[in-house]
Short mmCIF file of N, CA and C in Angstrom, two decimals:
data_model
loop_
_atom_site.label_atom_id
_atom_site.label_comp_id
_atom_site.label_asym_id
_atom_site.label_seq_id
_atom_site.Cartn_x
_atom_site.Cartn_y
_atom_site.Cartn_z
N UNK A 227 86.80 -37.91 -8.03
CA UNK A 227 86.41 -36.98 -6.79
C UNK A 227 85.50 -35.81 -7.19
N UNK A 228 85.87 -35.40 -8.34
CA UNK A 228 84.86 -34.32 -8.94
C UNK A 228 83.69 -34.53 -9.72
N UNK A 229 84.05 -35.77 -10.16
CA UNK A 229 83.07 -36.41 -11.32
C UNK A 229 81.78 -36.76 -10.11
N UNK A 230 82.06 -37.45 -8.83
CA UNK A 230 81.14 -37.64 -7.94
C UNK A 230 80.55 -36.49 -7.03
N UNK A 231 81.43 -35.34 -6.96
CA UNK A 231 80.56 -34.19 -6.83
C UNK A 231 79.67 -33.70 -7.59
N UNK A 232 79.91 -33.63 -8.87
CA UNK A 232 79.13 -33.11 -10.24
C UNK A 232 77.92 -33.83 -10.02
N UNK A 233 78.04 -35.43 -10.13
CA UNK A 233 77.01 -36.28 -10.03
C UNK A 233 75.95 -35.88 -8.91
N UNK A 234 76.51 -35.75 -7.41
CA UNK A 234 75.53 -35.47 -6.61
C UNK A 234 74.83 -34.01 -6.61
N UNK A 235 75.76 -33.05 -7.15
CA UNK A 235 75.06 -31.97 -7.49
C UNK A 235 74.13 -31.75 -8.42
N UNK A 236 74.15 -32.56 -9.62
CA UNK A 236 73.06 -32.80 -10.57
C UNK A 236 71.82 -33.37 -9.99
N UNK A 237 72.21 -34.21 -9.29
CA UNK A 237 71.01 -35.04 -8.78
C UNK A 237 70.20 -34.43 -7.53
N UNK A 238 71.06 -33.55 -6.92
CA UNK A 238 70.03 -32.50 -6.00
C UNK A 238 69.30 -31.51 -6.81
N UNK A 239 70.08 -30.88 -7.97
CA UNK A 239 69.26 -29.79 -8.64
C UNK A 239 68.16 -30.62 -9.22
N UNK A 240 68.13 -31.74 -9.84
CA UNK A 240 67.09 -32.47 -10.57
C UNK A 240 66.09 -33.06 -9.89
N UNK A 241 66.25 -33.27 -8.37
CA UNK A 241 65.13 -33.61 -7.86
C UNK A 241 64.59 -32.65 -7.26
N UNK A 242 65.05 -31.19 -6.98
CA UNK A 242 64.26 -30.05 -6.77
C UNK A 242 63.44 -29.62 -7.86
N UNK A 243 64.06 -29.81 -9.19
CA UNK A 243 62.96 -29.47 -10.48
C UNK A 243 61.89 -30.81 -10.50
N UNK A 244 62.41 -31.99 -9.90
CA UNK A 244 61.18 -33.10 -10.53
C UNK A 244 60.30 -33.13 -9.13
N UNK A 245 60.51 -32.46 -7.89
CA UNK A 245 59.57 -32.24 -6.62
C UNK A 245 58.82 -31.43 -7.23
N UNK A 246 59.03 -30.18 -8.03
CA UNK A 246 58.19 -28.98 -8.81
C UNK A 246 57.34 -29.54 -9.42
N UNK A 247 57.87 -30.42 -10.49
CA UNK A 247 57.15 -30.98 -11.25
C UNK A 247 55.96 -32.00 -10.51
N UNK A 248 56.33 -32.57 -9.37
CA UNK A 248 55.39 -33.81 -8.86
C UNK A 248 54.26 -32.90 -8.47
N UNK A 249 54.75 -31.76 -8.02
CA UNK A 249 53.33 -30.78 -7.31
C UNK A 249 52.50 -30.09 -8.53
N UNK A 250 52.92 -30.30 -9.71
CA UNK A 250 52.41 -29.83 -11.10
C UNK A 250 52.56 -28.16 -11.17
N UNK A 251 53.59 -27.64 -10.39
CA UNK A 251 53.91 -26.52 -11.07
C UNK A 251 55.12 -26.12 -11.99
N UNK A 252 54.60 -26.00 -13.26
CA UNK A 252 55.25 -26.08 -14.36
C UNK A 252 55.71 -24.76 -14.56
N UNK A 253 56.82 -23.93 -14.37
CA UNK A 253 56.92 -22.63 -14.85
C UNK A 253 57.66 -22.58 -16.20
N UNK A 254 57.23 -21.74 -16.96
CA UNK A 254 57.69 -21.50 -18.41
C UNK A 254 58.03 -20.14 -18.70
N UNK A 255 58.97 -19.94 -19.86
CA UNK A 255 59.43 -18.55 -19.88
C UNK A 255 58.08 -17.66 -20.10
N UNK A 256 58.21 -16.22 -19.73
CA UNK A 256 56.63 -15.64 -20.03
C UNK A 256 57.29 -14.25 -19.72
N UNK A 257 56.44 -13.30 -19.56
CA UNK A 257 56.43 -11.89 -19.25
C UNK A 257 55.12 -11.75 -18.30
N UNK A 258 55.24 -10.63 -17.68
CA UNK A 258 53.82 -10.00 -17.10
C UNK A 258 54.07 -8.21 -17.27
N UNK A 259 52.52 -7.94 -17.50
CA UNK A 259 52.69 -6.48 -17.72
C UNK A 259 52.18 -5.73 -16.33
N UNK A 260 52.54 -5.17 -15.75
CA UNK A 260 52.14 -4.53 -14.53
C UNK A 260 51.14 -3.37 -14.61
N UNK A 261 50.61 -3.16 -13.70
CA UNK A 261 49.19 -2.06 -13.65
C UNK A 261 50.29 -0.68 -13.97
N UNK A 262 51.33 -0.43 -13.40
CA UNK A 262 52.43 0.67 -13.89
C UNK A 262 52.82 0.75 -15.55
N UNK A 263 52.42 -0.49 -16.18
CA UNK A 263 53.01 -0.40 -17.49
C UNK A 263 54.26 -1.13 -17.95
N UNK A 264 54.92 -1.76 -16.60
CA UNK A 264 56.15 -2.41 -16.83
C UNK A 264 56.14 -3.71 -17.41
N UNK A 265 56.91 -4.25 -18.06
CA UNK A 265 57.00 -5.45 -18.64
C UNK A 265 57.99 -6.22 -17.81
N UNK A 266 57.76 -7.09 -17.19
CA UNK A 266 58.98 -8.24 -16.36
C UNK A 266 58.80 -9.36 -17.05
N UNK A 267 60.24 -10.01 -17.39
CA UNK A 267 60.51 -11.50 -18.13
C UNK A 267 60.77 -12.39 -17.06
N UNK A 268 60.54 -13.38 -17.41
CA UNK A 268 60.75 -14.58 -16.25
C UNK A 268 60.13 -15.76 -16.48
N UNK A 269 59.55 -16.52 -15.33
CA UNK A 269 59.13 -17.58 -15.63
C UNK A 269 57.63 -17.60 -14.92
N UNK A 270 56.58 -18.11 -15.87
CA UNK A 270 55.44 -17.76 -15.29
C UNK A 270 54.48 -19.54 -15.28
N UNK A 271 53.51 -19.14 -14.17
CA UNK A 271 52.75 -20.65 -13.80
C UNK A 271 51.41 -20.29 -13.63
N UNK A 272 50.60 -20.35 -14.35
CA UNK A 272 49.02 -20.19 -14.35
C UNK A 272 48.16 -21.10 -14.10
N UNK A 273 48.90 -22.48 -14.23
CA UNK A 273 47.90 -23.68 -13.87
C UNK A 273 48.65 -24.88 -13.21
N UNK A 274 48.08 -25.92 -12.37
CA UNK A 274 48.55 -26.89 -11.50
C UNK A 274 48.29 -28.11 -13.06
N UNK A 275 49.50 -28.54 -13.58
CA UNK A 275 49.37 -29.38 -14.63
C UNK A 275 49.02 -30.85 -14.16
N UNK A 276 49.46 -30.90 -12.51
CA UNK A 276 48.73 -32.16 -12.03
C UNK A 276 47.37 -32.48 -11.88
N UNK A 277 46.74 -31.35 -11.45
CA UNK A 277 45.27 -31.46 -10.83
C UNK A 277 44.47 -30.73 -12.08
N UNK A 278 45.15 -29.56 -13.01
CA UNK A 278 44.30 -29.08 -14.02
C UNK A 278 43.66 -27.77 -13.13
N UNK A 279 44.07 -27.64 -12.01
CA UNK A 279 43.82 -26.40 -11.50
C UNK A 279 44.21 -24.96 -12.04
N UNK A 280 43.11 -23.95 -12.83
CA UNK A 280 43.74 -22.81 -13.41
C UNK A 280 43.73 -21.73 -12.06
N UNK A 281 44.95 -21.22 -11.74
CA UNK A 281 45.02 -19.97 -10.68
C UNK A 281 44.14 -19.05 -10.73
N UNK A 282 43.80 -18.39 -9.84
CA UNK A 282 43.13 -16.79 -9.78
C UNK A 282 44.46 -16.17 -9.82
N UNK A 283 45.48 -16.43 -9.66
CA UNK A 283 46.48 -15.44 -9.54
C UNK A 283 47.76 -16.44 -9.78
N UNK A 284 48.68 -15.78 -10.82
CA UNK A 284 49.52 -16.37 -11.20
C UNK A 284 50.89 -16.47 -10.55
N UNK A 285 51.91 -17.45 -10.59
CA UNK A 285 52.74 -17.31 -9.89
C UNK A 285 54.07 -17.04 -10.84
N UNK A 286 55.07 -16.34 -10.49
CA UNK A 286 56.12 -15.52 -11.54
C UNK A 286 57.49 -15.75 -10.71
N UNK A 287 58.36 -15.97 -11.32
CA UNK A 287 59.75 -15.81 -11.25
C UNK A 287 60.61 -14.75 -11.82
N UNK A 288 60.87 -13.69 -11.43
CA UNK A 288 61.35 -12.67 -11.99
C UNK A 288 62.81 -12.94 -12.50
N UNK A 289 63.29 -12.78 -13.64
CA UNK A 289 64.58 -13.11 -14.58
C UNK A 289 65.67 -12.49 -13.93
N UNK A 290 65.17 -11.32 -13.64
CA UNK A 290 66.34 -10.11 -12.91
C UNK A 290 66.37 -10.66 -11.15
N UNK A 291 65.63 -11.61 -10.46
CA UNK A 291 65.77 -11.68 -9.09
C UNK A 291 66.62 -12.60 -8.69
N UNK A 292 67.73 -12.53 -8.14
CA UNK A 292 68.65 -13.37 -8.24
C UNK A 292 68.47 -14.49 -7.33
N UNK A 293 67.12 -14.29 -6.34
CA UNK A 293 67.18 -15.24 -5.32
C UNK A 293 66.06 -16.24 -6.15
N UNK A 294 65.48 -15.81 -7.04
CA UNK A 294 64.70 -17.12 -7.90
C UNK A 294 63.05 -17.32 -7.15
N UNK A 295 62.83 -16.10 -6.53
CA UNK A 295 61.70 -16.45 -5.19
C UNK A 295 60.50 -16.45 -6.19
N UNK A 296 59.64 -17.39 -5.94
CA UNK A 296 58.41 -17.25 -6.63
C UNK A 296 57.44 -16.44 -6.01
N UNK A 297 57.06 -15.51 -6.84
CA UNK A 297 55.64 -14.61 -6.02
C UNK A 297 54.16 -15.08 -6.71
N UNK A 298 53.52 -14.71 -6.10
CA UNK A 298 51.77 -14.66 -6.80
C UNK A 298 51.53 -13.33 -7.01
N UNK A 299 50.91 -13.05 -8.19
CA UNK A 299 50.65 -11.86 -8.74
C UNK A 299 48.86 -12.12 -9.26
N UNK A 300 48.32 -11.02 -8.85
CA UNK A 300 46.79 -11.07 -9.71
C UNK A 300 46.23 -9.77 -10.04
N UNK A 301 45.01 -9.39 -10.27
CA UNK A 301 44.55 -8.21 -11.03
C UNK A 301 44.81 -7.10 -10.43
N UNK A 302 45.21 -7.03 -8.84
CA UNK A 302 45.59 -5.98 -8.14
C UNK A 302 47.09 -5.27 -8.74
N UNK A 303 48.06 -6.18 -9.29
CA UNK A 303 49.34 -5.90 -9.63
C UNK A 303 49.25 -6.01 -11.18
N UNK A 304 48.67 -6.80 -11.89
CA UNK A 304 48.95 -6.93 -13.47
C UNK A 304 47.80 -6.59 -14.11
N UNK A 305 47.97 -6.52 -15.62
CA UNK A 305 46.94 -6.37 -16.45
C UNK A 305 46.70 -7.48 -17.12
N UNK A 306 48.36 -7.92 -17.63
CA UNK A 306 48.12 -9.30 -18.41
C UNK A 306 49.41 -9.95 -18.39
N UNK A 307 49.69 -11.22 -19.10
CA UNK A 307 50.76 -11.75 -18.95
C UNK A 307 50.72 -13.04 -20.25
N UNK A 308 51.74 -13.66 -20.39
CA UNK A 308 51.84 -14.37 -21.56
C UNK A 308 53.10 -15.76 -21.53
N UNK A 309 52.52 -16.60 -21.93
CA UNK A 309 53.73 -17.40 -22.07
C UNK A 309 53.52 -18.60 -22.71
N UNK A 310 54.30 -19.39 -23.41
CA UNK A 310 53.90 -20.47 -24.64
C UNK A 310 53.40 -19.93 -25.82
N UNK A 311 53.48 -18.71 -26.14
CA UNK A 311 52.86 -17.93 -27.09
C UNK A 311 51.36 -17.55 -26.99
N UNK A 312 51.06 -17.75 -25.71
CA UNK A 312 49.56 -17.43 -25.15
C UNK A 312 49.37 -16.16 -24.68
N UNK A 313 48.49 -15.33 -24.48
CA UNK A 313 48.33 -14.07 -24.04
C UNK A 313 47.11 -13.99 -23.12
N UNK A 314 47.23 -13.58 -21.95
CA UNK A 314 46.10 -13.61 -21.09
C UNK A 314 45.98 -12.42 -20.36
N UNK A 315 44.39 -12.16 -19.96
CA UNK A 315 44.17 -10.72 -19.21
C UNK A 315 43.89 -11.15 -18.34
N UNK A 316 43.82 -10.00 -17.16
CA UNK A 316 42.70 -10.07 -16.10
C UNK A 316 41.53 -9.23 -16.37
N UNK A 317 40.26 -10.01 -16.65
CA UNK A 317 39.37 -8.91 -16.92
C UNK A 317 38.16 -9.08 -16.19
N UNK A 318 37.23 -7.69 -15.83
CA UNK A 318 36.24 -7.96 -15.34
C UNK A 318 34.95 -8.36 -16.02
N UNK A 319 34.51 -9.48 -15.52
CA UNK A 319 33.06 -10.24 -16.28
C UNK A 319 32.13 -9.58 -15.64
N UNK A 320 32.13 -9.69 -14.26
CA UNK A 320 30.88 -9.07 -13.46
C UNK A 320 31.64 -8.19 -12.20
N UNK A 321 30.99 -7.14 -11.89
CA UNK A 321 31.55 -6.10 -10.80
C UNK A 321 31.20 -6.90 -9.46
N UNK A 322 30.66 -7.94 -9.33
CA UNK A 322 30.72 -8.90 -8.02
C UNK A 322 31.50 -9.54 -7.74
N UNK A 323 32.40 -10.09 -8.67
CA UNK A 323 33.35 -11.05 -8.36
C UNK A 323 34.63 -10.42 -9.20
N UNK A 324 35.79 -10.95 -8.60
CA UNK A 324 37.07 -10.41 -8.90
C UNK A 324 37.48 -10.68 -10.46
N UNK A 325 38.38 -9.69 -10.81
CA UNK A 325 38.89 -9.92 -12.08
C UNK A 325 39.24 -11.49 -12.61
N UNK A 326 38.85 -12.02 -13.60
CA UNK A 326 39.30 -13.28 -14.14
C UNK A 326 40.42 -13.64 -14.97
N UNK A 327 41.21 -14.47 -15.30
CA UNK A 327 42.03 -14.58 -16.26
C UNK A 327 41.42 -15.04 -17.44
N UNK A 328 41.57 -14.59 -18.62
CA UNK A 328 41.19 -15.06 -19.71
C UNK A 328 42.24 -14.98 -20.50
N UNK A 329 42.15 -15.77 -21.63
CA UNK A 329 43.07 -16.12 -22.76
C UNK A 329 42.62 -15.02 -24.03
N UNK A 330 43.43 -14.47 -24.48
CA UNK A 330 43.10 -13.60 -25.75
C UNK A 330 43.28 -14.76 -26.75
N UNK A 331 42.34 -14.83 -27.41
CA UNK A 331 42.35 -15.83 -28.59
C UNK A 331 42.60 -15.23 -30.01
N UNK A 332 42.05 -13.91 -30.52
CA UNK A 332 42.13 -13.28 -31.47
C UNK A 332 42.08 -11.82 -31.26
N UNK A 333 43.19 -11.05 -31.43
CA UNK A 333 43.45 -9.63 -31.09
C UNK A 333 42.68 -8.89 -32.55
N UNK A 334 42.21 -7.87 -32.42
CA UNK A 334 41.87 -6.90 -33.61
C UNK A 334 40.87 -5.80 -33.02
N UNK A 335 39.97 -5.32 -33.80
CA UNK A 335 39.02 -4.68 -33.80
C UNK A 335 37.87 -5.21 -32.74
N UNK A 336 38.24 -6.45 -33.03
CA UNK A 336 36.97 -7.59 -32.27
C UNK A 336 37.76 -8.45 -31.82
N UNK A 337 37.94 -8.59 -30.01
CA UNK A 337 38.66 -9.34 -29.77
C UNK A 337 37.77 -10.71 -29.31
N UNK A 338 38.59 -11.93 -29.10
CA UNK A 338 37.77 -13.23 -28.79
C UNK A 338 38.95 -13.62 -27.77
N UNK A 339 37.80 -13.63 -26.47
CA UNK A 339 38.56 -14.40 -25.27
C UNK A 339 37.86 -15.71 -24.77
N UNK A 340 38.82 -16.33 -24.30
CA UNK A 340 38.55 -17.53 -23.54
C UNK A 340 38.59 -18.05 -21.94
N UNK A 341 37.88 -18.25 -21.38
CA UNK A 341 37.98 -18.65 -20.28
C UNK A 341 37.45 -19.52 -19.35
N UNK A 342 37.46 -20.00 -18.33
CA UNK A 342 36.90 -21.34 -17.99
C UNK A 342 36.62 -21.22 -16.39
N UNK A 343 35.37 -21.83 -16.47
CA UNK A 343 34.55 -21.81 -15.13
C UNK A 343 34.34 -23.17 -14.49
N UNK A 344 34.83 -23.16 -13.28
CA UNK A 344 34.87 -24.55 -12.42
C UNK A 344 33.69 -24.98 -12.13
N UNK A 345 33.40 -26.33 -12.56
CA UNK A 345 32.34 -26.73 -12.49
C UNK A 345 32.04 -27.74 -11.15
N UNK A 346 30.96 -28.27 -10.33
CA UNK A 346 30.57 -28.86 -9.58
C UNK A 346 31.29 -30.20 -9.24
N UNK A 347 31.86 -30.77 -10.31
CA UNK A 347 32.53 -31.78 -10.62
C UNK A 347 33.92 -31.71 -10.19
N UNK A 348 34.41 -30.71 -10.10
CA UNK A 348 35.82 -30.44 -9.59
C UNK A 348 35.89 -30.98 -7.93
N UNK A 349 37.37 -31.22 -7.87
CA UNK A 349 37.55 -31.92 -6.70
C UNK A 349 39.18 -31.51 -6.30
N UNK A 350 39.46 -31.25 -5.18
CA UNK A 350 41.00 -30.68 -5.18
C UNK A 350 41.91 -31.91 -6.08
N UNK A 351 41.89 -32.95 -6.11
CA UNK A 351 42.61 -33.79 -6.92
C UNK A 351 42.31 -33.74 -8.22
N UNK A 352 41.14 -33.31 -9.04
CA UNK A 352 41.04 -33.06 -10.33
C UNK A 352 40.01 -32.12 -10.64
N UNK A 353 40.66 -31.08 -11.19
CA UNK A 353 39.85 -29.76 -11.73
C UNK A 353 38.81 -30.22 -12.82
N UNK A 354 37.65 -29.72 -12.84
CA UNK A 354 36.61 -29.82 -14.45
C UNK A 354 36.04 -28.34 -14.63
N UNK A 355 36.16 -28.14 -15.73
CA UNK A 355 35.97 -26.70 -16.09
C UNK A 355 35.04 -26.53 -17.48
N UNK A 356 34.03 -25.70 -17.76
CA UNK A 356 33.66 -25.68 -18.64
C UNK A 356 34.11 -24.49 -19.22
N UNK A 357 34.33 -24.37 -20.59
CA UNK A 357 34.93 -23.06 -21.41
C UNK A 357 33.99 -21.98 -21.88
N UNK A 358 33.98 -20.69 -21.57
CA UNK A 358 33.43 -19.78 -22.10
C UNK A 358 34.14 -18.94 -23.01
N UNK A 359 33.34 -18.55 -24.19
CA UNK A 359 33.88 -17.63 -25.08
C UNK A 359 33.29 -16.20 -25.36
N UNK A 360 34.06 -15.25 -25.18
CA UNK A 360 33.53 -13.84 -25.12
C UNK A 360 33.99 -12.92 -26.36
N UNK A 361 33.31 -12.17 -26.77
CA UNK A 361 33.69 -11.15 -27.70
C UNK A 361 33.81 -9.88 -27.34
N UNK A 362 34.71 -9.04 -27.61
CA UNK A 362 34.53 -7.60 -27.04
C UNK A 362 35.21 -6.78 -28.22
N UNK A 363 34.45 -5.92 -28.71
CA UNK A 363 35.09 -4.81 -29.70
C UNK A 363 35.97 -3.78 -29.05
N UNK A 364 36.83 -3.19 -29.74
CA UNK A 364 37.91 -2.27 -29.10
C UNK A 364 37.34 -1.32 -28.49
N UNK A 365 36.52 -0.49 -28.94
CA UNK A 365 35.91 0.53 -28.49
C UNK A 365 34.87 0.23 -27.25
N UNK A 366 34.77 -0.81 -26.99
CA UNK A 366 33.84 -1.28 -25.93
C UNK A 366 34.36 -1.65 -24.77
N UNK A 367 33.81 -1.54 -23.68
CA UNK A 367 34.28 -2.24 -22.25
C UNK A 367 33.24 -3.52 -22.10
N UNK A 368 32.20 -3.77 -22.88
CA UNK A 368 31.61 -4.94 -22.56
C UNK A 368 31.70 -6.15 -23.16
N UNK A 369 31.76 -7.31 -22.73
CA UNK A 369 31.77 -8.41 -23.19
C UNK A 369 30.68 -9.08 -23.75
N UNK A 370 30.59 -9.97 -24.69
CA UNK A 370 29.23 -10.43 -25.34
C UNK A 370 29.65 -11.98 -25.16
N UNK A 371 29.08 -12.85 -24.31
CA UNK A 371 29.07 -14.19 -24.35
C UNK A 371 28.70 -14.77 -25.55
N UNK A 372 29.31 -15.87 -25.99
CA UNK A 372 29.34 -16.44 -27.38
C UNK A 372 28.48 -18.04 -26.75
N UNK A 373 27.09 -18.04 -27.11
CA UNK A 373 26.53 -19.39 -26.59
C UNK A 373 26.32 -20.35 -27.82
N UNK A 374 26.18 -21.37 -27.47
CA UNK A 374 25.85 -22.48 -28.57
C UNK A 374 24.54 -22.41 -28.93
N UNK A 375 23.59 -22.29 -28.20
CA UNK A 375 22.16 -21.90 -28.32
C UNK A 375 21.73 -21.00 -29.16
N UNK A 376 21.02 -21.58 -30.43
CA UNK A 376 20.85 -20.43 -31.39
C UNK A 376 21.89 -19.55 -31.87
N UNK A 377 23.15 -20.16 -31.78
CA UNK A 377 24.30 -19.44 -32.37
C UNK A 377 24.08 -18.39 -33.68
N UNK A 378 23.62 -19.09 -34.69
CA UNK A 378 23.69 -18.39 -36.06
C UNK A 378 22.57 -17.00 -35.78
N UNK A 379 21.38 -17.41 -35.00
CA UNK A 379 20.44 -16.22 -34.89
C UNK A 379 21.11 -14.98 -33.74
N UNK A 380 22.03 -15.68 -33.01
CA UNK A 380 22.57 -14.47 -31.87
C UNK A 380 23.64 -13.88 -32.64
N UNK A 381 24.25 -14.55 -33.27
CA UNK A 381 25.40 -13.89 -34.29
C UNK A 381 25.01 -12.97 -35.23
N UNK A 382 24.13 -13.16 -35.93
CA UNK A 382 23.34 -12.15 -36.67
C UNK A 382 22.80 -11.02 -35.98
N UNK A 383 22.41 -11.24 -34.77
CA UNK A 383 21.99 -9.94 -33.98
C UNK A 383 23.11 -9.19 -33.64
N UNK A 384 24.29 -9.69 -33.17
CA UNK A 384 25.37 -9.24 -32.83
C UNK A 384 26.20 -8.28 -34.12
N UNK A 385 26.22 -9.23 -35.16
CA UNK A 385 26.79 -8.32 -36.31
C UNK A 385 26.01 -7.75 -37.20
N UNK A 386 24.51 -7.46 -36.93
CA UNK A 386 23.60 -6.69 -37.12
C UNK A 386 24.24 -5.26 -37.87
N UNK A 387 24.01 -5.30 -39.37
CA UNK A 387 24.82 -3.84 -40.02
C UNK A 387 25.90 -4.58 -40.48
N UNK A 388 26.11 -5.46 -40.43
CA UNK A 388 27.53 -5.94 -41.32
C UNK A 388 26.92 -7.12 -41.83
N UNK A 389 26.55 -7.34 -42.88
CA UNK A 389 25.59 -8.05 -43.99
C UNK A 389 27.02 -9.36 -44.05
N UNK A 390 28.18 -8.57 -44.59
CA UNK A 390 28.97 -9.68 -45.09
C UNK A 390 29.28 -10.71 -44.10
N UNK A 391 29.59 -10.25 -42.92
CA UNK A 391 29.77 -11.35 -41.85
C UNK A 391 28.68 -12.29 -41.47
N UNK A 392 27.38 -11.75 -41.35
CA UNK A 392 26.12 -12.48 -41.26
C UNK A 392 26.03 -13.53 -42.33
N UNK A 393 26.04 -13.18 -43.59
CA UNK A 393 26.10 -13.88 -45.04
C UNK A 393 26.96 -15.03 -44.60
N UNK A 394 28.27 -14.61 -44.23
CA UNK A 394 29.26 -15.52 -44.24
C UNK A 394 29.14 -16.95 -42.97
N UNK A 395 28.48 -16.37 -41.94
CA UNK A 395 28.03 -17.41 -41.08
C UNK A 395 26.92 -18.23 -41.85
N UNK A 396 26.11 -17.66 -42.17
CA UNK A 396 24.79 -18.61 -42.67
C UNK A 396 25.55 -19.48 -43.75
N UNK A 397 26.35 -18.83 -44.68
CA UNK A 397 26.71 -19.64 -46.00
C UNK A 397 27.42 -20.99 -45.60
N UNK A 398 28.47 -20.52 -44.74
CA UNK A 398 29.41 -21.65 -44.04
C UNK A 398 29.16 -22.54 -43.33
N UNK A 399 27.61 -22.06 -43.05
CA UNK A 399 26.86 -22.95 -41.67
C UNK A 399 27.65 -22.81 -40.37
N UNK A 400 28.33 -21.79 -39.95
CA UNK A 400 29.50 -21.73 -38.67
C UNK A 400 28.45 -22.01 -37.48
N UNK A 401 29.04 -22.76 -36.95
CA UNK A 401 28.91 -22.75 -35.41
C UNK A 401 29.72 -22.46 -34.50
N UNK A 402 29.43 -22.47 -32.92
CA UNK A 402 30.28 -21.89 -32.03
C UNK A 402 31.57 -22.25 -32.00
N UNK A 403 31.68 -23.28 -32.70
CA UNK A 403 33.27 -23.97 -32.74
C UNK A 403 34.00 -23.21 -33.86
N UNK A 404 33.30 -22.35 -34.72
CA UNK A 404 33.66 -21.62 -35.67
C UNK A 404 34.31 -20.21 -35.35
N UNK A 405 33.81 -19.87 -34.08
CA UNK A 405 33.72 -18.47 -33.69
C UNK A 405 35.08 -17.52 -34.00
N UNK A 406 36.31 -18.16 -34.07
CA UNK A 406 37.57 -17.58 -34.08
C UNK A 406 37.64 -17.53 -35.46
N UNK A 407 37.16 -18.31 -36.44
CA UNK A 407 37.26 -17.77 -38.05
C UNK A 407 36.17 -16.82 -38.32
N UNK A 408 35.15 -16.85 -37.44
CA UNK A 408 34.01 -15.43 -37.78
C UNK A 408 34.98 -14.21 -37.19
N UNK A 409 35.68 -14.07 -36.15
CA UNK A 409 36.22 -12.93 -35.54
C UNK A 409 37.26 -12.62 -36.44
N UNK A 410 37.96 -13.70 -36.89
CA UNK A 410 39.40 -13.45 -38.07
C UNK A 410 38.75 -12.59 -39.41
N UNK A 411 37.77 -13.02 -39.75
CA UNK A 411 36.93 -12.63 -40.87
C UNK A 411 36.83 -11.10 -40.85
N UNK A 412 35.88 -10.82 -39.43
CA UNK A 412 35.39 -9.38 -39.19
C UNK A 412 36.53 -8.75 -39.05
N UNK A 413 37.72 -8.93 -38.52
CA UNK A 413 39.03 -8.07 -38.53
C UNK A 413 39.32 -7.89 -39.76
N UNK A 414 39.73 -8.79 -40.57
CA UNK A 414 40.14 -8.69 -41.87
C UNK A 414 39.44 -7.89 -42.98
N UNK A 415 38.17 -7.23 -42.37
CA UNK A 415 37.41 -6.74 -43.47
C UNK A 415 37.86 -5.09 -43.19
N UNK A 416 38.50 -4.85 -41.88
CA UNK A 416 38.83 -3.29 -41.47
C UNK A 416 40.00 -2.89 -42.44
#
C-alpha cells in the first residue's frame, strides 16, 4: 500500500512539473537584486522555452517563501537578476519606453550588454528577435549601440585616443561578432 501511495504521489508531483514545462515556464536556480539592495535567492524564469518569448518582467519563486508562490517582478522592484551563470540588468535604453532586460556579457571598466528586440515576424506561438549589442563605460550613463555597418570605422571613433585597441581591431580584422574580444582587451589594459 505504501508503494502504491508513493507511486501516486510521485505521479501527481511530476505531472505538475510536466504541466509547468509544457507551458514553457522553466524555473532555474537564481537570484534577484531589489532596488533596496537586498539579494533574494530562489527560482527564476525570464523566458518561455516553448514560444521563445522573453518576458518584460521575470517570474520568481523566493526560496524562503513556504508557499512557493510565483511572483512577477520588473524594473519597478528589481535592478538585476541572475540564473544559469548569466547576469541581467533592467536598463533604460530610451526615456520613452520602460527599462529593458539586458544580459551583461562582459563586466569591467567597459561593459558589454546584449538585448533582444521583437520583430514583426513574431507570433504568440513563436517569437522572433533581433539581437542588439551595447557598450557602456563605467563612468557613463549612456549606452553605445554596436552596429555591423561600418563596424571598424565606428569602433575607431568610439575608441578614439586608445590607439592600442583601434590597432587591434584593424590588425585582427575584427567584426561585430568579435565585440566581446575587443571589450575584454580594453578591460585587460587598465
